[in-house]
Every structure is written in structure tokens, then in C-alpha cells.
Amino acid sequence: MRTQVGIVGAGPAGLMLSQLLRLNGIDTVVLEKQSRAYCEARIRAGVLEPWTVELLHEAQVADRMEREKMTHGGIEIAFDGKYRHIDILDLTGRDLTIWGQTEIVHDLNRALDEAGNGPVFEAKDVAIHDFDTDKPHITYTSNGESLEVHCDYIAGCDGYHGVCRASLAPDRIQTFERVYPFGWLGILVEQPPVSDELIYAHSERGFALFSMRSPATSRLYLQCAADENLAEWPDERIYEELRHRGGEKVAAHLKDAPSIEKSIAPLRSFVAEPLRHGALFLAGDAAHIVPPTGAKGLNLAVADVRILYRALIEFYKAGRTGLLENYSTTCLRRIWNAQRFSWWMTSMLHTFPESTPYERRLQVSEIEYVTGSAAASMSLAENYVGLPFD
Ligand code: RFL
Ligand code: PHB
């Protein structure tokens, strides 16, 4: 098989890249190791920056989102029995969209299918070869058959555990990592959101987040031990803990609807530099991970795609390689901003097992400052809504 850009991974990064390139007449093949049903059922992100929404429009997969999305002009931070609102719309002039990653993936798969260019699902043993030469290619097996895709470029959009970054010799990449001593236990439930805004709650018993997917569906998270056993968390225990951490307002609105999904995610910060290695471009979680506290992971994956697809168009349409050469440097500026913000939000809002009483007081003092000072609220707001690109 011959294509222009071979893409490994059919998460939001790989699918968006394929769709945006297709709309610009550039041919791609997407190879995904999981089944389509599995990819579309994975519950993950839900908060989109305006830039991400803009790119979904550019990719012509925004119709259903525009009909069904929720819009938020702010967030609430709960601590010490208080609820403080940060009015992001008022501070920045921009708002956030609630639209699930599962919906984005579904609509992208459908758009690609309709164009006769859907991903190859359940592609096994994917391996990338010769990306330092002018003959890069990808091998895989499908239904027991060995196949090869020859291409000009390879986009490694295969997430943190993918094969692309792992194919690089360790001395070619520099990695930066912080593993947090906790995870998030998340449930999806059919009950209306407890508040009009997302509530980020700091408490001595740990962090909690009250988010949503639709007017009828809530997404709720609890900080838990990194090695927490899900079996020890029946719904009743989760609700009891959510009520403690969320405080009175939450407790008054929270019903005990049974969970329809329950999972634990570890929290990690990670960057692998650079993002380009010859004909191989890493994008999204394959190159960087942020803890979910700042709602940046999906937005950052899509930001890489925005930069990469424009660079590829410049190459295919005008024969210029300048944007491709700058890809890594351009992406890394935004990546490190998001790293700093996500680390800061995580540090401010979670309970750290090793922290001293002095440090815990400082944490509350910081939340008071951030929610009480116009300058500090502005700093949170402009990062949360997403910094400009240029
Ligand atoms: P993905 O989504 O991990 O997709 C990678 C794809 O590659 C496939 N793959 C392979 N395919 C072929 N061969 C191989 N060897 C392969 N190895 C892997 C995988 O099966 C998969 O389909 O990466 P991508 O596209 O870079 O997208 C990144 C986002 O998924 C991620 O950053 C976000 O979900 C993070 N995130 C959030 N981001 C936000 O912007 N806002 C949020 O509100 C938000 N909330 C979250 C989150 C992540 C969470 N978890 C579970 C980590 C909440 C949670 C709980
Ligand atoms: C979510 O709804 O899944 C969500 C929202 C905000 C975050 C993280 C996750 O910061």
C-alpha cells in the first residue's frame, strides 16, 4: 500500500489529522490496534478550548456538537465550605465547550468512513521502519495477513503506551516526567450536574471534581491512591466521599444514580523531546501527558495536529519544509505552558500524602488568593481557556 502520511493510532489526534489532511487532498492511512467499538466507548476528556472547537469546525465534524454541546463561562472552586466562581468568559471574552471525547471520536470515524477512508481497526503488530531514510514504512498484520504501508511521513498518534516513541533509541529523546502519588477514580452517571459550572473541590480528604457530559449526565471524580483497588469502591462509598469533599451545596444536589462506567487513571506529567525524528512526527499523548486537573490533554493533542497538518499542507502544496522543520519547537512552547498550568492546578488542589501542616495552610492560602484576586483569577482563566497560538 502507498500513501502520503501513515498515521498510527485512531484517538482524537490521529483521526483529526487524517480528516484535516483528507479535506486538503492529502492521502492518509490510519492504523489502530483496538476495535472501533473499544475506541468509541473509552470515556475520557470533556472540556474543549475555543481553539479545539474551531478546529472541529475546520474538520467539518462540528454539526452535532453545535446542536448538543453545553457551554460554560466559568468554573467553581470549593474549599473550606466556600464556593468561589471564576468568571472565565468575563475575564477572557471566551468560553468553554462541554463535549465528550467519545463523541468527537465517533463523529470523526463516521466522517472518514463516509469518505471511504476509515481507519484500519484491529491492526496488530504495528511497527515503523526506516523513518531516517526517504523510504519510511509501516508494517502490521490484519486478519492474519502481513501488510506494509509505504509513505512520505509517519505520524505517531498512538498515545502514551504506543509503539512510535518506543521505536526511538533512548539517546535520541530526552524525557521529563513527574508521577503523582495519587490517581483519579471516575464515574459516569445518569443524573443532572450538581451545579451550572464544573466544581473543582479541595478538601483535607482529597480532591474531587464535579463535571458533566450533558444536561442529564454527570462525570464525577475522586482523588484516590495510585494503586487503588476499584473493587473496594462500590457506588455508595464513592457518593459518601463525593459528599464529604464537595461540601453542602454538592451534597444537597447529588443523587445516588448507579454508575454506568467506573475507572481509575494514574496522574502523570511527561514530555518527550524533540517531537520530530526524520520522517516521524510524534503528536498528542505519544509525546506528552498532563494530569487532567487543567483539562488540557485532549486540547494539547489537537493543538499538535493543528500545527502538523498546516506544516504538511505547506509541504505538499508549496513544496516548503519550514513549518515541518519548526514543528517540534512550535509545539513544545505550548506543551510546556500546559505542563506548567496542569502541574500548578494539580499541586494547588490535591492533598499530598507527604505535605506538612504548614504546606497545607499555604495551599488554602493560594486558593484564597487565586479566587480572590482579579490578577490571579485572570492567570488561571487565560490558561484554562487556552492561550493564543501566535
Ligand atoms: P489516545 O486517545 O491515547 O489515542 C491513541 C490511540 O493509539 C492507539 N494505539 C495503537 N494503535 C496501533 N498500534 C499500536 N501499537 C498502538 N498503541 C496505541 C490506541 O489504542 C489509541 O486509540 O491519544 P491522543 O489521540 O493523543 O489523544 C489524547 C487524549 O486522549 C488525552 O490527552 C485526553 O483524554 C486527556 N484527558 C483530558 N483532556 C482534555 O483536554 N480535557 C479533559 O477534560 C480531559 N479529561 C483526560 C481527561 C484523560 C483521562 N484519562 C483516562 C487519562 C480525563 C481522564 C480521566
Ligand atoms: C471531565 O469532564 O472529564 C473533566 C473535566 C475537567 C477536568 C478533567 C476532566 O479538569
Short mmCIF file of C-alpha atoms and ligand atoms in Angstrom, two decimals:
data_model
loop_
_atom_site.label_atom_id
_atom_site.label_comp_id
_atom_site.label_asym_id
_atom_site.label_seq_id
_atom_site.Cartn_x
_atom_site.Cartn_y
_atom_site.Cartn_z
CA MET A 1 0.00 0.00 0.00
CA ARG A 2 1.21 3.52 -0.74
CA THR A 3 0.00 6.72 1.00
CA GLN A 4 1.33 10.19 1.71
CA VAL A 5 1.04 10.19 5.52
CA GLY A 6 0.86 6.96 7.51
CA ILE A 7 -0.84 7.57 10.86
CA VAL A 8 -0.50 5.22 13.84
CA GLY A 9 -3.42 5.50 16.31
CA ALA A 10 -7.10 6.39 15.90
CA GLY A 11 -7.51 8.54 19.00
CA PRO A 12 -8.56 12.16 18.59
CA ALA A 13 -5.08 13.19 17.33
CA GLY A 14 -4.79 10.54 14.59
CA LEU A 15 -8.39 10.91 13.41
CA MET A 16 -8.30 14.72 13.32
CA LEU A 17 -5.04 14.68 11.38
CA SER A 18 -6.41 12.20 8.86
CA GLN A 19 -9.64 14.18 8.36
CA LEU A 20 -7.94 17.59 8.04
CA LEU A 21 -5.40 16.24 5.55
CA ARG A 22 -8.11 14.44 3.56
CA LEU A 23 -10.09 17.68 3.24
CA ASN A 24 -6.94 19.24 1.76
CA GLY A 25 -6.41 16.45 -0.76
CA ILE A 26 -3.66 14.66 1.15
CA ASP A 27 -3.91 10.89 1.38
CA THR A 28 -3.55 9.05 4.71
CA VAL A 29 -3.87 5.55 6.16
CA VAL A 30 -4.73 5.25 9.87
CA LEU A 31 -3.74 2.05 11.70
CA GLU A 32 -5.40 1.36 15.07
CA LYS A 33 -4.73 -1.66 17.23
CA GLN A 34 -8.08 -1.65 19.06
CA SER A 35 -11.59 -2.25 17.69
CA ARG A 36 -13.78 0.67 16.71
CA ALA A 37 -16.29 -0.19 19.48
CA TYR A 38 -13.50 -0.09 22.07
CA CYS A 39 -12.19 3.28 20.85
CA GLU A 40 -15.65 4.83 20.84
CA ALA A 41 -16.51 3.59 24.33
CA ARG A 42 -13.38 4.91 26.10
CA ILE A 43 -14.60 7.67 28.44
CA ARG A 44 -12.00 10.42 28.69
CA ALA A 45 -11.93 14.19 28.19
CA GLY A 46 -14.90 16.52 28.16
CA VAL A 47 -13.75 20.16 28.24
CA LEU A 48 -12.81 21.83 24.95
CA GLU A 49 -10.95 25.12 24.46
CA PRO A 50 -12.33 27.50 21.80
CA TRP A 51 -9.31 26.62 19.60
CA THR A 52 -10.27 22.96 19.69
CA VAL A 53 -13.86 23.83 18.79
CA GLU A 54 -12.58 25.96 15.90
CA LEU A 55 -10.53 23.05 14.58
CA LEU A 56 -13.54 20.70 14.78
CA HIS A 57 -15.35 23.19 12.55
CA GLU A 58 -12.40 23.25 10.16
CA ALA A 59 -12.55 19.44 10.11
CA GLN A 60 -16.28 19.62 9.30
CA VAL A 61 -17.28 17.50 12.29
CA ALA A 62 -18.95 20.20 14.38
CA ASP A 63 -22.65 19.94 13.41
CA ARG A 64 -23.75 17.51 16.11
CA MET A 65 -21.52 19.27 18.66
CA GLU A 66 -23.16 22.62 17.89
CA ARG A 67 -26.60 21.07 18.41
CA GLU A 68 -25.87 19.08 21.57
CA LYS A 69 -22.93 20.75 23.37
CA MET A 70 -23.06 22.64 26.66
CA THR A 71 -21.24 25.95 27.06
CA HIS A 72 -19.52 27.18 30.22
CA GLY A 73 -18.35 30.65 31.09
CA GLY A 74 -16.52 29.70 34.27
CA ILE A 75 -15.56 27.18 36.94
CA GLU A 76 -16.17 26.98 40.66
CA ILE A 77 -13.53 26.18 43.25
CA ALA A 78 -14.79 24.71 46.53
CA PHE A 79 -12.71 24.72 49.73
CA ASP A 80 -13.30 25.16 53.46
CA GLY A 81 -17.07 25.12 52.94
CA LYS A 82 -16.83 28.03 50.46
CA TYR A 83 -17.64 28.10 46.72
CA ARG A 84 -15.83 30.69 44.61
CA HIS A 85 -16.70 31.35 40.98
CA ILE A 86 -14.04 32.26 38.40
CA ASP A 87 -15.82 34.01 35.55
CA ILE A 88 -13.68 32.94 32.60
CA LEU A 89 -15.95 34.49 29.98
CA ASP A 90 -15.92 37.84 31.74
CA LEU A 91 -12.14 37.73 32.23
CA THR A 92 -11.09 36.47 28.79
CA GLY A 93 -14.08 37.02 26.48
CA ARG A 94 -14.07 33.31 25.62
CA ASP A 95 -15.92 30.30 26.94
CA LEU A 96 -15.51 26.53 27.15
CA THR A 97 -17.43 23.76 25.47
CA ILE A 98 -18.50 20.54 27.14
CA TRP A 99 -18.45 17.83 24.50
CA GLY A 100 -17.14 14.34 25.16
CA GLN A 101 -14.03 12.92 23.52
CA THR A 102 -16.10 9.80 22.75
CA GLU A 103 -18.46 11.96 20.65
CA ILE A 104 -15.55 13.59 18.79
CA VAL A 105 -14.06 10.19 18.01
CA HIS A 106 -17.44 8.87 16.88
CA ASP A 107 -18.08 11.78 14.51
CA LEU A 108 -14.56 11.66 13.06
CA ASN A 109 -14.84 7.90 12.42
CA ARG A 110 -18.16 8.47 10.67
CA ALA A 111 -16.82 11.32 8.52
CA LEU A 112 -13.79 9.27 7.49
CA ASP A 113 -15.97 6.22 6.76
CA GLU A 114 -18.32 8.26 4.60
CA ALA A 115 -15.32 9.45 2.58
CA GLY A 116 -14.24 5.81 2.16
CA ASN A 117 -11.12 6.49 4.20
CA GLY A 118 -11.91 4.97 7.63
CA PRO A 119 -9.13 3.70 9.90
CA VAL A 120 -7.90 0.12 9.77
CA PHE A 121 -9.05 -1.17 13.16
CA GLU A 122 -7.53 -4.16 14.96
CA ALA A 123 -4.24 -3.69 13.12
CA LYS A 124 -1.86 -5.93 15.09
CA ASP A 125 1.95 -5.84 15.48
CA VAL A 126 2.22 -2.31 14.07
CA ALA A 127 5.91 -1.43 13.58
CA ILE A 128 7.53 1.63 11.98
CA HIS A 129 10.67 1.35 9.84
CA ASP A 130 13.34 3.46 8.12
CA PHE A 131 11.99 6.84 9.23
CA ASP A 132 15.53 8.22 8.98
CA THR A 133 15.59 7.44 5.26
CA ASP A 134 13.46 8.62 2.33
CA LYS A 135 11.65 5.26 2.36
CA PRO A 136 9.74 5.17 5.63
CA HIS A 137 7.16 2.42 6.01
CA ILE A 138 4.86 0.76 8.49
CA THR A 139 4.19 -2.96 8.81
CA TYR A 140 1.23 -4.61 10.52
CA THR A 141 -0.96 -7.68 10.44
CA SER A 142 -4.68 -7.70 9.82
CA ASN A 143 -6.81 -10.88 9.90
CA GLY A 144 -3.60 -12.89 9.92
CA GLU A 145 -2.23 -11.20 6.78
CA SER A 146 1.10 -9.26 6.85
CA LEU A 147 0.81 -5.83 5.22
CA GLU A 148 3.02 -2.80 4.52
CA VAL A 149 2.23 0.89 4.12
CA HIS A 150 4.85 2.99 2.33
CA CYS A 151 4.61 6.74 2.92
CA ASP A 152 6.41 10.10 2.89
CA TYR A 153 5.82 10.76 6.57
CA ILE A 154 4.70 8.83 9.66
CA ALA A 155 2.55 10.50 12.34
CA GLY A 156 2.92 8.78 15.71
CA CYS A 157 -0.50 9.48 17.27
CA ASP A 158 -0.55 6.27 19.27
CA GLY A 159 -0.77 7.60 22.81
CA TYR A 160 1.49 7.21 25.83
CA HIS A 161 1.81 3.41 25.51
CA GLY A 162 2.21 3.44 21.72
CA VAL A 163 4.87 1.91 19.53
CA CYS A 164 6.22 5.04 17.76
CA ARG A 165 8.02 6.77 20.63
CA ALA A 166 9.15 3.33 21.86
CA SER A 167 10.86 2.73 18.47
CA LEU A 168 13.33 5.56 19.09
CA ALA A 169 16.76 4.77 20.50
CA PRO A 170 16.84 6.15 24.08
CA ASP A 171 19.70 8.55 23.24
CA ARG A 172 17.53 10.32 20.63
CA ILE A 173 14.93 11.58 23.05
CA GLN A 174 15.06 13.44 26.29
CA THR A 175 12.16 12.66 28.61
CA PHE A 176 10.86 14.74 31.51
CA GLU A 177 8.50 13.11 33.96
CA ARG A 178 6.65 13.56 37.22
CA VAL A 179 4.49 10.80 38.63
CA TYR A 180 1.99 11.96 41.26
CA PRO A 181 1.35 9.89 44.40
CA PHE A 182 -2.36 9.55 43.54
CA GLY A 183 -4.85 8.83 40.77
CA TRP A 184 -8.42 9.76 39.85
CA LEU A 185 -11.34 7.42 40.30
CA GLY A 186 -14.02 8.50 37.82
CA ILE A 187 -17.68 7.55 37.38
CA LEU A 188 -20.18 8.39 34.67
CA VAL A 189 -23.76 8.60 35.96
CA GLU A 190 -27.17 9.47 34.61
CA GLN A 191 -28.03 12.42 36.81
CA PRO A 192 -28.07 16.15 36.11
CA PRO A 193 -24.94 18.16 37.02
CA VAL A 194 -24.88 19.34 40.65
CA SER A 195 -24.14 22.91 39.56
CA ASP A 196 -24.24 25.05 36.40
CA GLU A 197 -20.43 25.10 36.41
CA LEU A 198 -17.75 22.44 36.91
CA ILE A 199 -16.77 22.35 40.60
CA TYR A 200 -13.12 21.69 41.49
CA ALA A 201 -13.12 20.80 45.21
CA HIS A 202 -10.12 20.86 47.52
CA SER A 203 -10.57 19.14 50.89
CA GLU A 204 -8.42 17.54 53.56
CA ARG A 205 -9.78 14.16 52.43
CA GLY A 206 -8.53 14.81 48.89
CA PHE A 207 -9.59 16.45 45.65
CA ALA A 208 -12.96 15.91 43.91
CA LEU A 209 -14.31 17.15 40.58
CA PHE A 210 -17.97 17.52 39.62
CA SER A 211 -18.14 17.63 35.85
CA MET A 212 -20.70 16.70 33.21
CA ARG A 213 -21.25 15.40 29.70
CA SER A 214 -24.81 16.60 29.05
CA PRO A 215 -27.76 18.15 30.95
CA ALA A 216 -28.66 14.60 32.01
CA THR A 217 -25.20 13.07 32.58
CA SER A 218 -22.57 13.80 35.23
CA ARG A 219 -18.90 12.85 35.28
CA LEU A 220 -17.56 12.72 38.85
CA TYR A 221 -14.00 12.19 40.05
CA LEU A 222 -12.27 11.48 43.37
CA GLN A 223 -8.57 11.68 44.12
CA CYS A 224 -7.56 8.16 45.20
CA ALA A 225 -4.39 6.18 45.90
CA ALA A 226 -2.28 5.49 42.81
CA ASP A 227 -2.71 1.73 43.40
CA GLU A 228 -6.36 1.93 44.49
CA ASN A 229 -8.44 -1.23 44.06
CA LEU A 230 -11.65 -0.41 42.15
CA ALA A 231 -13.41 -3.39 43.77
CA GLU A 232 -13.20 -1.59 47.12
CA TRP A 233 -15.21 1.33 45.77
CA PRO A 234 -18.90 0.42 45.46
CA ASP A 235 -21.06 3.37 44.35
CA GLU A 236 -22.28 4.05 47.93
CA ARG A 237 -18.72 4.62 49.14
CA ILE A 238 -17.98 6.91 46.18
CA TYR A 239 -21.08 9.03 46.82
CA GLU A 240 -20.32 9.31 50.53
CA GLU A 241 -16.84 10.56 49.73
CA LEU A 242 -18.06 12.93 46.99
CA ARG A 243 -20.48 14.50 49.50
CA HIS A 244 -17.76 15.00 52.10
CA ARG A 245 -15.31 16.54 49.66
CA GLY A 246 -17.83 18.60 47.69
CA GLY A 247 -19.45 20.25 50.71
CA GLU A 248 -23.03 21.26 51.41
CA LYS A 249 -24.10 22.55 48.01
CA VAL A 250 -22.95 19.38 46.32
CA ALA A 251 -24.45 17.13 48.99
CA ALA A 252 -27.82 18.85 48.55
CA HIS A 253 -27.94 18.11 44.81
CA LEU A 254 -26.15 14.80 44.46
CA LYS A 255 -28.42 11.81 43.90
CA ASP A 256 -27.18 8.24 44.08
CA ALA A 257 -27.66 7.20 40.45
CA PRO A 258 -25.81 3.94 39.71
CA SER A 259 -22.54 4.34 37.82
CA ILE A 260 -22.57 3.33 34.15
CA GLU A 261 -18.78 3.48 33.90
CA LYS A 262 -16.12 3.38 36.60
CA SER A 263 -12.35 3.58 36.15
CA ILE A 264 -9.09 4.71 37.74
CA ALA A 265 -6.49 6.81 35.92
CA PRO A 266 -2.99 7.43 37.29
CA LEU A 267 -1.76 11.05 37.22
CA ARG A 268 1.41 11.84 35.34
CA SER A 269 3.27 14.74 33.74
CA PHE A 270 5.51 13.73 30.83
CA VAL A 271 7.27 15.28 27.82
CA ALA A 272 9.49 13.57 25.21
CA GLU A 273 11.68 15.99 23.22
CA PRO A 274 12.01 16.54 20.31
CA LEU A 275 8.73 15.65 18.57
CA ARG A 276 10.31 15.08 15.14
CA HIS A 277 12.76 12.33 14.14
CA GLY A 278 13.38 12.34 10.39
CA ALA A 279 10.09 11.39 8.74
CA LEU A 280 8.46 10.57 12.10
CA PHE A 281 6.34 13.19 13.86
CA LEU A 282 5.01 12.45 17.35
CA ALA A 283 1.70 14.13 18.26
CA GLY A 284 -0.64 14.10 21.27
CA ASP A 285 -0.25 11.74 24.21
CA ALA A 286 2.52 9.89 22.32
CA ALA A 287 4.74 12.90 23.08
CA HIS A 288 3.29 14.37 26.25
CA ILE A 289 0.94 13.68 29.15
CA VAL A 290 -0.56 16.13 31.62
CA PRO A 291 -2.56 15.37 34.76
CA PRO A 292 -6.24 16.01 33.94
CA THR A 293 -6.73 18.79 36.52
CA GLY A 294 -6.30 21.57 33.94
CA ALA A 295 -8.42 19.80 31.26
CA LYS A 296 -5.54 20.20 28.81
CA GLY A 297 -4.68 16.70 27.45
CA LEU A 298 -7.09 16.48 24.53
CA ASN A 299 -6.74 20.17 23.74
CA LEU A 300 -2.97 19.80 23.60
CA ALA A 301 -3.20 16.73 21.36
CA VAL A 302 -5.42 18.67 18.96
CA ALA A 303 -3.04 21.68 19.13
CA ASP A 304 -0.18 19.46 17.85
CA VAL A 305 -2.43 18.33 15.00
CA ARG A 306 -3.28 21.93 14.10
CA ILE A 307 0.42 22.73 13.79
CA LEU A 308 1.31 19.47 11.98
CA TYR A 309 -1.45 19.49 9.37
CA ARG A 310 -0.67 23.09 8.39
CA ALA A 311 3.01 22.20 8.06
CA LEU A 312 2.18 19.17 5.88
CA ILE A 313 -0.09 21.27 3.67
CA GLU A 314 2.67 23.83 3.21
CA PHE A 315 4.95 21.00 2.11
CA TYR A 316 2.50 19.30 -0.26
CA LYS A 317 1.01 22.48 -1.73
CA ALA A 318 4.04 24.80 -1.84
CA GLY A 319 6.99 22.43 -1.54
CA ARG A 320 8.27 24.30 1.54
CA THR A 321 9.53 22.42 4.61
CA GLY A 322 9.98 25.38 7.00
CA LEU A 323 6.91 24.65 9.14
CA LEU A 324 7.78 20.95 9.31
CA GLU A 325 11.30 21.84 10.46
CA ASN A 326 9.87 24.06 13.19
CA TYR A 327 7.14 21.58 14.21
CA SER A 328 8.82 20.37 17.39
CA THR A 329 9.88 23.81 18.63
CA THR A 330 6.47 25.35 17.87
CA CYS A 331 4.60 22.56 19.68
CA LEU A 332 6.93 22.50 22.67
CA ARG A 333 6.20 26.13 23.58
CA ARG A 334 2.51 25.33 24.04
CA ILE A 335 3.25 21.94 25.60
CA TRP A 336 5.42 23.42 28.35
CA ASN A 337 2.85 26.13 29.08
CA ALA A 338 0.21 23.43 29.51
CA GLN A 339 2.65 21.36 31.59
CA ARG A 340 3.20 24.25 33.97
CA PHE A 341 -0.51 25.05 34.25
CA SER A 342 -1.60 21.41 34.76
CA TRP A 343 1.12 20.80 37.36
CA TRP A 344 0.13 24.03 39.17
CA MET A 345 -3.61 23.22 39.20
CA THR A 346 -2.82 19.69 40.41
CA SER A 347 -0.48 20.92 43.15
CA MET A 348 -2.92 23.57 44.35
CA LEU A 349 -6.00 21.36 44.52
CA HIS A 350 -4.88 17.87 45.60
CA THR A 351 -3.91 16.58 49.02
CA PHE A 352 -0.32 15.34 49.04
CA PRO A 353 0.41 12.50 51.47
CA GLU A 354 3.81 13.95 52.43
CA SER A 355 2.75 17.58 52.95
CA THR A 356 3.24 19.22 56.35
CA PRO A 357 0.54 21.24 58.16
CA TYR A 358 2.44 24.39 57.09
CA GLU A 359 2.26 23.38 53.42
CA ARG A 360 -1.45 22.59 53.72
CA ARG A 361 -2.10 26.10 55.08
CA LEU A 362 -0.13 27.54 52.14
CA GLN A 363 -2.28 25.56 49.73
CA VAL A 364 -5.51 27.02 51.15
CA SER A 365 -3.95 30.47 51.14
CA GLU A 366 -3.13 30.04 47.45
CA ILE A 367 -6.72 29.02 46.63
CA GLU A 368 -7.97 32.08 48.57
CA TYR A 369 -5.60 34.27 46.55
CA VAL A 370 -6.40 32.76 43.16
CA THR A 371 -10.14 33.05 43.70
CA GLY A 372 -9.99 36.44 45.43
CA SER A 373 -7.53 38.46 43.35
CA ALA A 374 -8.53 39.69 39.89
CA ALA A 375 -4.94 39.36 38.64
CA ALA A 376 -4.57 35.79 39.91
CA SER A 377 -8.03 34.76 38.61
CA MET A 378 -7.05 36.15 35.23
CA SER A 379 -3.93 33.99 35.17
CA LEU A 380 -5.99 30.87 35.83
CA ALA A 381 -8.70 31.91 33.36
CA GLU A 382 -6.43 32.62 30.37
CA ASN A 383 -4.63 29.32 30.79
CA TYR A 384 -7.78 27.29 31.39
CA VAL A 385 -9.48 28.69 28.29
CA GLY A 386 -6.28 28.14 26.27
CA LEU A 387 -3.51 30.60 25.39
CA PRO A 388 -3.44 32.08 21.87
CA PHE A 389 -1.41 30.24 19.22
CA ASP A 390 0.50 33.02 17.52
P1 RFL B 1 -5.15 8.48 22.61
O1 RFL B 1 -6.53 8.95 22.82
O2 RFL B 1 -4.50 7.70 23.71
O3 RFL B 1 -5.13 7.61 21.27
C1 RFL B 1 -4.05 6.83 20.90
C2 RFL B 1 -4.56 5.69 20.04
O4 RFL B 1 -3.47 4.91 19.57
C3 RFL B 1 -3.81 3.54 19.69
N1 RFL B 1 -2.56 2.73 19.78
C4 RFL B 1 -2.08 1.99 18.75
N2 RFL B 1 -2.51 1.80 17.50
C5 RFL B 1 -1.78 0.98 16.70
N3 RFL B 1 -0.67 0.32 17.12
C6 RFL B 1 -0.20 0.50 18.37
N4 RFL B 1 0.91 -0.14 18.79
C7 RFL B 1 -0.90 1.38 19.26
N5 RFL B 1 -0.73 1.76 20.53
C8 RFL B 1 -1.73 2.58 20.84
C9 RFL B 1 -4.66 3.48 20.95
O5 RFL B 1 -5.46 2.30 21.00
C10 RFL B 1 -5.48 4.75 20.81
O6 RFL B 1 -6.67 4.53 20.10
O7 RFL B 1 -4.15 9.68 22.27
P2 RFL B 1 -4.40 11.08 21.51
O8 RFL B 1 -5.11 10.86 20.22
O9 RFL B 1 -3.09 11.77 21.55
O10 RFL B 1 -5.45 11.86 22.46
C11 RFL B 1 -5.09 12.28 23.76
C12 RFL B 1 -6.32 12.30 24.67
O11 RFL B 1 -6.98 11.05 24.59
C13 RFL B 1 -5.95 12.62 26.12
O12 RFL B 1 -4.95 13.60 26.20
C14 RFL B 1 -7.18 13.14 26.93
O13 RFL B 1 -8.16 12.17 27.05
C15 RFL B 1 -6.74 13.60 28.34
N6 RFL B 1 -7.87 14.00 29.19
C16 RFL B 1 -8.46 15.25 29.08
N7 RFL B 1 -8.04 16.13 28.14
C17 RFL B 1 -8.66 17.34 27.99
O14 RFL B 1 -8.24 18.13 27.11
N8 RFL B 1 -9.76 17.72 28.74
C18 RFL B 1 -10.25 16.87 29.71
O15 RFL B 1 -11.26 17.21 30.31
C19 RFL B 1 -9.58 15.62 29.93
N9 RFL B 1 -10.02 14.75 30.85
C20 RFL B 1 -8.34 13.10 30.16
C21 RFL B 1 -9.43 13.51 30.99
C22 RFL B 1 -7.78 11.82 30.33
C23 RFL B 1 -8.26 10.97 31.28
N10 RFL B 1 -7.65 9.67 31.37
C24 RFL B 1 -8.39 8.48 31.43
C25 RFL B 1 -6.23 9.53 31.16
C26 RFL B 1 -9.91 12.67 31.97
C27 RFL B 1 -9.31 11.41 32.13
C28 RFL B 1 -9.85 10.54 33.26
C1 PHB B 2 -14.13 15.69 32.55
O1 PHB B 2 -15.30 16.10 32.44
O2 PHB B 2 -13.83 14.51 32.29
C2 PHB B 2 -13.07 16.58 33.06
C3 PHB B 2 -13.37 17.93 33.24
C4 PHB B 2 -12.39 18.80 33.72
C5 PHB B 2 -11.14 18.30 34.01
C6 PHB B 2 -10.84 16.96 33.81
C7 PHB B 2 -11.82 16.09 33.34
O3 PHB B 2 -10.20 19.15 34.51
#
